[in-house]
């Protein structure tokens, strides 16, 4: 029984250390601040902003509830073990052993949040998929990836909204950009950035030959107007044009689509799926901020690698993951060497194992 008590005290210590590392007290303060805002009479005057604030409050509360519950359960189990030792009654040893195992398993699941403790990991994400080499097969592959990510997002309880899409002439999509709203969306999805390779017998080939297709996935954190990334108006060229995307009458008959060019870098961002020009402009600016952040991060990483004397690999042409449908079935992540044979499960949004392995490998390299 004393060994059980010692194990419970060690688990309690781990929980408290992790609580501090995750800065959960700060998150509790943020939740209280959101509750104060939500109590204001005019809180729902801006429905979109109010929904975002309410959702963020609920996500923080769910996370805190999990940690507070395991804190409480460990404390109660520890008291139970202590009382058993004091009374000399060891009849509850088996029950306490079982509860300890359950608590350790729960902590292991919650400890995963430590891998999502980078500065922007809790943010919403902006994901872009671009068809690469492979013609119509690559465009179809881009559409398959979009479906895979939408299914994954649905399973995580997040929401996705397409902000720009360019359809392929025969099938699939040339490119698509969508916003993912959910706590830790960027922290999870950043593991998907890179080139994804598909090997299969092409459904577009009359001779049923095996084809290899590529698609590039970009993942950016979402920034809003209050964030530290500021863009001067003189650095922007903003064009408007008639939307060709899906939507109601006003979407396709007015110049609501927006194209923003960041003059210093040449980055071009388009958005056409919102109903108004102002909404498209706001969304395009969020995407632009994410791209500028990615450039800054890449420059910092390149500088670090230059100091270490490491070789900087090109992003395009070096696949992060391969999906083989023929002549055998296998999904393999080339960064972590993790692989699964159930390709259909992965393409149906079963990405958790791949993302977890990538995050664990990233933590090891830090």
CSV table of C-alpha atoms in Angstrom, one decimal:
chain,number,residue,atom,x,y,z
A,1,UNK,CA,0.0,0.0,0.0
A,2,UNK,CA,2.9,2.4,0.7
A,3,UNK,CA,4.2,1.8,-2.8
A,4,UNK,CA,0.8,2.7,-4.2
A,5,UNK,CA,0.8,5.9,-2.1
A,6,UNK,CA,4.3,6.8,-3.4
A,7,UNK,CA,3.1,6.2,-7.0
A,8,UNK,CA,0.1,8.4,-6.4
A,9,UNK,CA,2.3,11.2,-5.0
A,10,UNK,CA,4.6,10.9,-7.9
A,11,UNK,CA,1.7,11.2,-10.4
A,12,UNK,CA,0.4,14.2,-8.5
A,13,UNK,CA,3.8,15.8,-8.8
A,14,UNK,CA,3.8,15.2,-12.5
A,15,UNK,CA,0.4,16.7,-12.9
A,16,UNK,CA,1.4,19.9,-11.0
A,17,UNK,CA,4.5,20.3,-13.1
A,18,UNK,CA,2.5,19.8,-16.3
A,19,UNK,CA,-0.1,22.3,-15.1
A,20,UNK,CA,2.7,24.9,-14.8
A,21,UNK,CA,4.3,24.1,-18.1
A,22,UNK,CA,0.9,24.5,-19.8
A,23,UNK,CA,0.3,27.7,-17.9
A,24,UNK,CA,-3.2,26.6,-17.1
A,25,UNK,CA,-3.6,29.3,-14.5
A,26,UNK,CA,-3.3,31.8,-17.3
A,27,UNK,CA,-5.9,29.9,-19.3
A,28,UNK,CA,-8.2,30.1,-16.4
A,29,UNK,CA,-7.7,33.9,-16.2
A,30,UNK,CA,-8.5,34.1,-20.0
A,31,UNK,CA,-11.7,32.0,-19.5
A,32,UNK,CA,-12.8,34.4,-16.7
A,33,UNK,CA,-12.1,37.4,-18.9
A,34,UNK,CA,-14.2,35.8,-21.7
A,35,UNK,CA,-17.0,35.2,-19.2
A,36,UNK,CA,-16.9,38.9,-18.3
A,37,UNK,CA,-17.1,39.9,-22.0
A,38,UNK,CA,-20.0,37.4,-22.6
A,39,UNK,CA,-21.9,39.1,-19.7
A,40,UNK,CA,-21.9,42.5,-21.5
A,41,UNK,CA,-25.3,43.6,-22.8
A,42,UNK,CA,-24.0,44.2,-26.4
A,43,UNK,CA,-22.0,41.0,-26.6
A,44,UNK,CA,-24.1,39.5,-29.4
A,45,UNK,CA,-24.2,42.7,-31.4
A,46,UNK,CA,-21.5,41.1,-33.6
A,47,UNK,CA,-22.7,37.5,-33.9
A,48,UNK,CA,-19.6,36.1,-35.6
A,49,UNK,CA,-17.3,37.6,-33.0
A,50,UNK,CA,-19.6,36.5,-30.2
A,51,UNK,CA,-19.7,32.9,-31.5
A,52,UNK,CA,-15.9,32.8,-31.8
A,53,UNK,CA,-15.5,34.1,-28.2
A,54,UNK,CA,-18.1,31.6,-26.9
A,55,UNK,CA,-16.5,28.7,-28.6
A,56,UNK,CA,-13.1,29.7,-27.3
A,57,UNK,CA,-14.5,29.9,-23.8
A,58,UNK,CA,-16.1,26.4,-24.1
A,59,UNK,CA,-12.8,24.9,-25.4
A,60,UNK,CA,-10.7,26.3,-22.6
A,61,UNK,CA,-13.3,25.2,-20.1
A,62,UNK,CA,-13.3,21.6,-21.4
A,63,UNK,CA,-9.5,21.5,-21.2
A,64,UNK,CA,-9.4,22.9,-17.7
A,65,UNK,CA,-12.2,20.6,-16.6
A,66,UNK,CA,-10.2,17.6,-17.7
A,67,UNK,CA,-7.1,18.7,-15.7
A,68,UNK,CA,-9.1,19.7,-12.6
A,69,UNK,CA,-10.9,16.3,-12.7
A,70,UNK,CA,-7.7,14.3,-12.7
A,71,UNK,CA,-6.2,16.6,-10.0
A,72,UNK,CA,-9.3,15.9,-7.8
A,73,UNK,CA,-9.3,12.2,-8.5
A,74,UNK,CA,-5.6,11.7,-7.7
A,75,UNK,CA,-6.1,13.7,-4.4
A,76,UNK,CA,-9.1,11.6,-3.4
A,77,UNK,CA,-7.3,8.3,-4.3
A,78,UNK,CA,-4.2,9.4,-2.4
A,79,UNK,CA,-6.4,10.1,0.7
A,80,UNK,CA,-8.0,6.7,0.4
A,81,UNK,CA,-4.6,5.0,0.3
A,82,UNK,CA,-3.4,7.1,3.2
A,83,UNK,CA,-6.5,6.2,5.3
A,84,UNK,CA,-5.9,2.5,4.5
A,85,UNK,CA,-2.3,2.7,5.7
A,86,UNK,CA,-3.3,4.4,8.9
A,87,UNK,CA,-6.1,1.9,9.7
A,88,UNK,CA,-4.0,-1.1,8.6
A,89,UNK,CA,-6.9,-2.1,6.3
A,90,UNK,CA,-5.4,-3.3,2.9
A,91,UNK,CA,-8.7,-4.6,1.5
A,92,UNK,CA,-8.9,-1.7,-0.9
A,93,UNK,CA,-5.5,-2.4,-2.4
A,94,UNK,CA,-6.8,-3.9,-5.6
A,95,UNK,CA,-9.3,-1.0,-6.1
A,96,UNK,CA,-6.6,1.6,-5.6
A,97,UNK,CA,-4.3,-0.2,-8.0
A,98,UNK,CA,-7.0,-0.2,-10.6
A,99,UNK,CA,-7.7,3.5,-10.0
A,100,UNK,CA,-4.0,4.3,-10.2
A,101,UNK,CA,-3.7,2.6,-13.6
A,102,UNK,CA,-6.7,4.5,-14.9
A,103,UNK,CA,-5.4,7.8,-13.6
A,104,UNK,CA,-1.9,7.2,-15.2
A,105,UNK,CA,-3.6,6.4,-18.5
A,106,UNK,CA,-5.7,9.6,-18.3
A,107,UNK,CA,-2.6,11.6,-17.5
A,108,UNK,CA,-0.7,10.1,-20.5
A,109,UNK,CA,-3.5,11.3,-22.8
A,110,UNK,CA,-3.5,14.8,-21.2
A,111,UNK,CA,0.3,15.0,-21.3
A,112,UNK,CA,0.0,15.1,-25.1
A,113,UNK,CA,-0.9,18.8,-24.7
A,114,UNK,CA,2.8,19.4,-23.8
A,115,UNK,CA,3.6,18.8,-27.5
A,116,UNK,CA,1.2,21.6,-28.4
A,117,UNK,CA,2.8,24.3,-26.2
A,118,UNK,CA,4.4,26.4,-28.9
A,119,UNK,CA,3.3,30.0,-29.1
A,120,UNK,CA,0.7,29.7,-31.9
A,121,UNK,CA,-0.4,26.1,-31.4
A,122,UNK,CA,-3.8,27.0,-29.8
A,123,UNK,CA,-4.8,29.1,-32.8
A,124,UNK,CA,-7.2,28.4,-35.6
A,125,UNK,CA,-5.5,27.2,-38.8
A,126,UNK,CA,-5.5,28.1,-42.5
A,127,UNK,CA,-4.9,25.2,-44.7
A,128,UNK,CA,-4.2,25.3,-48.5
A,129,UNK,CA,-3.9,22.3,-50.8
A,130,UNK,CA,-2.3,22.7,-54.3
A,131,UNK,CA,-2.3,20.0,-57.0
A,132,UNK,CA,1.2,19.3,-58.1
A,133,UNK,CA,2.8,17.0,-60.7
A,134,UNK,CA,0.4,14.5,-62.1
A,135,UNK,CA,-2.1,16.4,-64.2
A,136,UNK,CA,-5.7,15.4,-63.7
A,137,UNK,CA,-4.7,12.7,-61.2
A,138,UNK,CA,-3.0,15.3,-59.1
A,139,UNK,CA,-6.1,17.4,-59.1
A,140,UNK,CA,-8.2,14.4,-58.1
A,141,UNK,CA,-5.6,13.7,-55.4
A,142,UNK,CA,-5.9,17.3,-54.0
A,143,UNK,CA,-9.7,16.7,-53.8
A,144,UNK,CA,-9.1,13.4,-51.9
A,145,UNK,CA,-6.8,15.2,-49.5
A,146,UNK,CA,-9.5,17.9,-48.9
A,147,UNK,CA,-12.0,15.2,-48.1
A,148,UNK,CA,-9.5,13.5,-45.8
A,149,UNK,CA,-8.9,16.7,-43.8
A,150,UNK,CA,-12.6,17.6,-43.6
A,151,UNK,CA,-13.3,14.2,-42.2
A,152,UNK,CA,-10.5,14.6,-39.7
A,153,UNK,CA,-11.7,18.1,-38.7
A,154,UNK,CA,-15.2,16.7,-38.2
A,155,UNK,CA,-13.9,14.0,-35.9
A,156,UNK,CA,-12.0,16.5,-33.8
A,157,UNK,CA,-15.1,18.6,-33.3
A,158,UNK,CA,-13.7,21.6,-35.2
A,159,UNK,CA,-15.4,23.5,-38.0
A,160,UNK,CA,-14.0,24.2,-41.5
A,161,UNK,CA,-15.0,26.9,-44.0
A,162,UNK,CA,-13.7,27.0,-47.6
A,163,UNK,CA,-12.5,30.6,-48.4
A,164,UNK,CA,-11.1,30.0,-51.9
A,165,UNK,CA,-11.3,27.2,-54.4
A,166,UNK,CA,-10.2,26.6,-58.0
A,167,UNK,CA,-11.8,23.6,-59.6
A,168,UNK,CA,-10.0,21.3,-62.1
A,169,UNK,CA,-11.2,21.3,-65.7
A,170,UNK,CA,-11.8,17.5,-65.8
A,171,UNK,CA,-11.9,16.5,-62.1
A,172,UNK,CA,-10.8,17.4,-58.7
A,173,UNK,CA,-9.4,20.8,-57.7
A,174,UNK,CA,-6.3,22.8,-58.7
A,175,UNK,CA,-6.2,24.5,-55.3
A,176,UNK,CA,-8.3,25.1,-52.2
A,177,UNK,CA,-7.9,27.2,-49.1
A,178,UNK,CA,-10.0,26.6,-46.0
A,179,UNK,CA,-10.1,28.0,-42.5
A,180,UNK,CA,-10.2,25.6,-39.5
A,181,UNK,CA,-11.7,26.9,-36.3
A,182,UNK,CA,-10.9,24.9,-33.1
A,183,UNK,CA,-8.6,25.0,-30.2
A,184,UNK,CA,-5.2,23.6,-31.1
A,185,UNK,CA,-6.2,23.3,-34.8
A,186,UNK,CA,-2.8,24.8,-35.9
A,187,UNK,CA,-0.9,22.7,-33.4
A,188,UNK,CA,-2.3,19.5,-34.8
A,189,UNK,CA,-2.5,20.3,-38.5
A,190,UNK,CA,1.0,21.8,-38.8
A,191,UNK,CA,2.2,18.2,-38.9
A,192,UNK,CA,0.5,17.9,-42.3
A,193,UNK,CA,2.5,20.6,-44.1
A,194,UNK,CA,4.5,19.4,-47.0
A,195,UNK,CA,4.3,17.3,-50.2
A,196,UNK,CA,1.9,14.3,-50.2
A,197,UNK,CA,2.4,11.5,-52.8
A,198,UNK,CA,-0.2,9.1,-54.1
A,199,UNK,CA,0.6,5.9,-56.1
A,200,UNK,CA,-2.4,4.2,-57.7
A,201,UNK,CA,-3.9,2.8,-60.9
A,202,UNK,CA,-5.3,5.9,-62.5
A,203,UNK,CA,-9.1,6.0,-62.9
A,204,UNK,CA,-8.4,8.5,-65.8
A,205,UNK,CA,-6.1,6.2,-67.7
A,206,UNK,CA,-7.9,3.9,-70.2
A,207,UNK,CA,-4.9,1.5,-70.1
A,208,UNK,CA,-5.2,1.3,-66.3
A,209,UNK,CA,-1.5,2.2,-65.7
A,210,UNK,CA,-0.1,3.0,-62.3
A,211,UNK,CA,0.4,6.8,-61.8
A,212,UNK,CA,2.2,8.9,-59.2
A,213,UNK,CA,0.7,12.2,-58.2
A,214,UNK,CA,1.7,15.0,-55.8
A,215,UNK,CA,-0.1,17.7,-53.9
A,216,UNK,CA,1.4,20.4,-51.6
A,217,UNK,CA,-0.3,21.1,-48.3
A,218,UNK,CA,0.3,24.5,-46.5
A,219,UNK,CA,-0.7,25.0,-42.9
A,220,UNK,CA,-0.6,28.5,-41.4
A,221,UNK,CA,-1.8,29.9,-38.0
A,222,UNK,CA,-4.6,32.4,-38.2
A,223,UNK,CA,-3.9,35.9,-37.1
A,224,UNK,CA,-6.5,38.7,-36.5
A,225,UNK,CA,-6.3,42.5,-36.5
A,226,UNK,CA,-5.1,42.7,-32.9
A,227,UNK,CA,-2.0,40.4,-33.4
A,228,UNK,CA,1.6,41.5,-33.6
A,229,UNK,CA,1.9,41.1,-37.4
A,230,UNK,CA,1.2,44.5,-38.9
A,231,UNK,CA,1.0,45.2,-42.6
A,232,UNK,CA,1.3,48.8,-43.9
A,233,UNK,CA,-1.4,49.8,-46.4
A,234,UNK,CA,1.4,51.1,-48.8
A,235,UNK,CA,2.7,47.5,-49.1
A,236,UNK,CA,-0.6,46.2,-50.4
A,237,UNK,CA,-2.3,46.2,-53.9
A,238,UNK,CA,-5.9,45.2,-53.6
A,239,UNK,CA,-7.9,44.1,-56.6
A,240,UNK,CA,-11.6,43.1,-56.8
A,241,UNK,CA,-13.2,40.9,-59.4
A,242,UNK,CA,-16.4,38.9,-59.9
A,243,UNK,CA,-16.5,35.7,-58.0
A,244,UNK,CA,-16.6,32.4,-59.8
A,245,UNK,CA,-17.1,30.3,-56.7
A,246,UNK,CA,-20.3,28.8,-55.2
A,247,UNK,CA,-22.7,31.1,-53.5
A,248,UNK,CA,-25.9,33.1,-53.8
A,249,UNK,CA,-26.9,35.8,-56.3
A,250,UNK,CA,-24.8,38.6,-54.7
A,251,UNK,CA,-21.7,36.4,-54.7
A,252,UNK,CA,-21.6,35.7,-58.4
A,253,UNK,CA,-23.0,39.0,-59.8
A,254,UNK,CA,-20.9,41.6,-57.8
A,255,UNK,CA,-17.2,42.3,-57.6
A,256,UNK,CA,-17.0,40.7,-54.2
A,257,UNK,CA,-13.9,38.5,-54.8
A,258,UNK,CA,-10.6,40.0,-53.5
A,259,UNK,CA,-7.0,39.6,-54.6
A,260,UNK,CA,-4.3,41.0,-52.3
A,261,UNK,CA,-0.7,41.3,-53.5
A,262,UNK,CA,1.9,42.0,-50.8
A,263,UNK,CA,4.3,44.2,-52.8
A,264,UNK,CA,7.6,43.6,-50.8
A,265,UNK,CA,7.3,39.8,-51.0
A,266,UNK,CA,5.1,39.3,-54.1
A,267,UNK,CA,2.8,37.0,-52.1
A,268,UNK,CA,-0.7,36.9,-53.7
A,269,UNK,CA,-3.8,35.8,-51.7
A,270,UNK,CA,-7.3,35.5,-53.1
A,271,UNK,CA,-10.6,35.0,-51.4
A,272,UNK,CA,-14.0,34.7,-53.1
A,273,UNK,CA,-16.3,32.5,-51.1
A,274,UNK,CA,-17.6,35.1,-48.7
A,275,UNK,CA,-20.8,37.1,-49.6
A,276,UNK,CA,-19.3,40.6,-49.3
A,277,UNK,CA,-16.1,42.2,-50.5
A,278,UNK,CA,-15.3,43.4,-47.0
A,279,UNK,CA,-15.5,39.8,-45.6
A,280,UNK,CA,-13.3,38.5,-48.4
A,281,UNK,CA,-10.8,41.2,-47.7
A,282,UNK,CA,-10.7,40.4,-44.0
A,283,UNK,CA,-10.2,36.7,-44.7
A,284,UNK,CA,-7.5,37.3,-47.3
A,285,UNK,CA,-5.6,39.5,-44.8
A,286,UNK,CA,-5.7,36.7,-42.2
A,287,UNK,CA,-4.2,34.3,-44.8
A,288,UNK,CA,-1.6,36.9,-45.8
A,289,UNK,CA,-0.5,37.3,-42.2
A,290,UNK,CA,-0.2,33.6,-41.8
A,291,UNK,CA,2.1,33.4,-44.9
A,292,UNK,CA,4.3,36.3,-43.7
A,293,UNK,CA,4.6,34.5,-40.4
A,294,UNK,CA,5.6,31.3,-42.2
A,295,UNK,CA,8.3,33.2,-44.2
A,296,UNK,CA,9.7,34.7,-41.0
A,297,UNK,CA,9.8,31.2,-39.3
A,298,UNK,CA,11.5,29.7,-42.4
A,299,UNK,CA,14.1,32.5,-42.4
A,300,UNK,CA,14.8,31.9,-38.7
A,301,UNK,CA,15.1,28.1,-39.3
A,302,UNK,CA,17.4,28.6,-42.3
A,303,UNK,CA,19.7,30.8,-40.2
A,304,UNK,CA,19.8,28.2,-37.4
A,305,UNK,CA,20.6,25.5,-39.9
A,306,UNK,CA,23.3,27.6,-41.6
A,307,UNK,CA,25.0,28.1,-38.2
A,308,UNK,CA,24.8,24.4,-37.6
A,309,UNK,CA,26.2,23.6,-41.1
A,310,UNK,CA,23.1,21.6,-42.0
A,311,UNK,CA,21.7,21.1,-45.5
A,312,UNK,CA,18.5,23.0,-46.2
A,313,UNK,CA,16.2,20.8,-48.2
A,314,UNK,CA,13.8,22.2,-50.7
A,315,UNK,CA,10.2,22.1,-49.6
A,316,UNK,CA,8.8,20.9,-52.9
A,317,UNK,CA,9.7,17.5,-54.3
A,318,UNK,CA,10.5,15.9,-51.0
A,319,UNK,CA,7.3,14.2,-49.9
A,320,UNK,CA,6.5,14.0,-46.2
A,321,UNK,CA,4.1,11.1,-46.7
A,322,UNK,CA,3.3,8.5,-49.3
A,323,UNK,CA,-0.1,6.8,-49.9
A,324,UNK,CA,0.3,3.7,-51.9
A,325,UNK,CA,-2.9,2.0,-53.2
A,326,UNK,CA,-1.3,-0.3,-55.8
A,327,UNK,CA,0.4,-2.8,-56.1
A,328,UNK,CA,0.1,-3.0,-52.3
A,329,UNK,CA,-1.6,-0.8,-49.6
A,330,UNK,CA,0.5,1.4,-47.3
A,331,UNK,CA,0.6,4.9,-45.9
A,332,UNK,CA,4.2,5.9,-44.8
A,333,UNK,CA,5.4,9.1,-43.2
A,334,UNK,CA,8.9,9.6,-44.4
A,335,UNK,CA,9.9,11.9,-41.5
A,336,UNK,CA,9.0,9.5,-38.6
A,337,UNK,CA,9.0,6.2,-40.6
A,338,UNK,CA,5.6,5.5,-39.1
A,339,UNK,CA,3.3,3.5,-41.4
A,340,UNK,CA,-0.1,1.9,-41.6
A,341,UNK,CA,-1.6,-0.6,-44.0
A,342,UNK,CA,-5.2,0.5,-43.7
A,343,UNK,CA,-5.1,3.2,-46.4
A,344,UNK,CA,-8.9,3.6,-46.4
A,345,UNK,CA,-9.0,4.4,-42.7
A,346,UNK,CA,-6.4,7.1,-43.1
A,347,UNK,CA,-8.1,8.6,-46.2
A,348,UNK,CA,-11.3,8.7,-44.1
A,349,UNK,CA,-9.6,11.1,-41.6
A,350,UNK,CA,-7.7,8.6,-39.4
A,351,UNK,CA,-4.7,10.9,-39.0
A,352,UNK,CA,-4.2,11.0,-35.2
A,353,UNK,CA,-1.4,8.4,-35.1
A,354,UNK,CA,0.6,10.1,-37.9
A,355,UNK,CA,0.2,13.5,-36.3
A,356,UNK,CA,1.1,12.2,-32.8
A,357,UNK,CA,4.2,10.5,-34.1
A,358,UNK,CA,5.3,13.6,-35.9
A,359,UNK,CA,4.8,15.8,-32.8
A,360,UNK,CA,6.7,13.3,-30.6
A,361,UNK,CA,9.6,13.3,-33.1
A,362,UNK,CA,9.6,17.1,-33.2
A,363,UNK,CA,9.8,17.3,-29.4
A,364,UNK,CA,12.8,14.8,-29.4
A,365,UNK,CA,14.7,17.0,-31.9
A,366,UNK,CA,14.2,20.2,-29.9
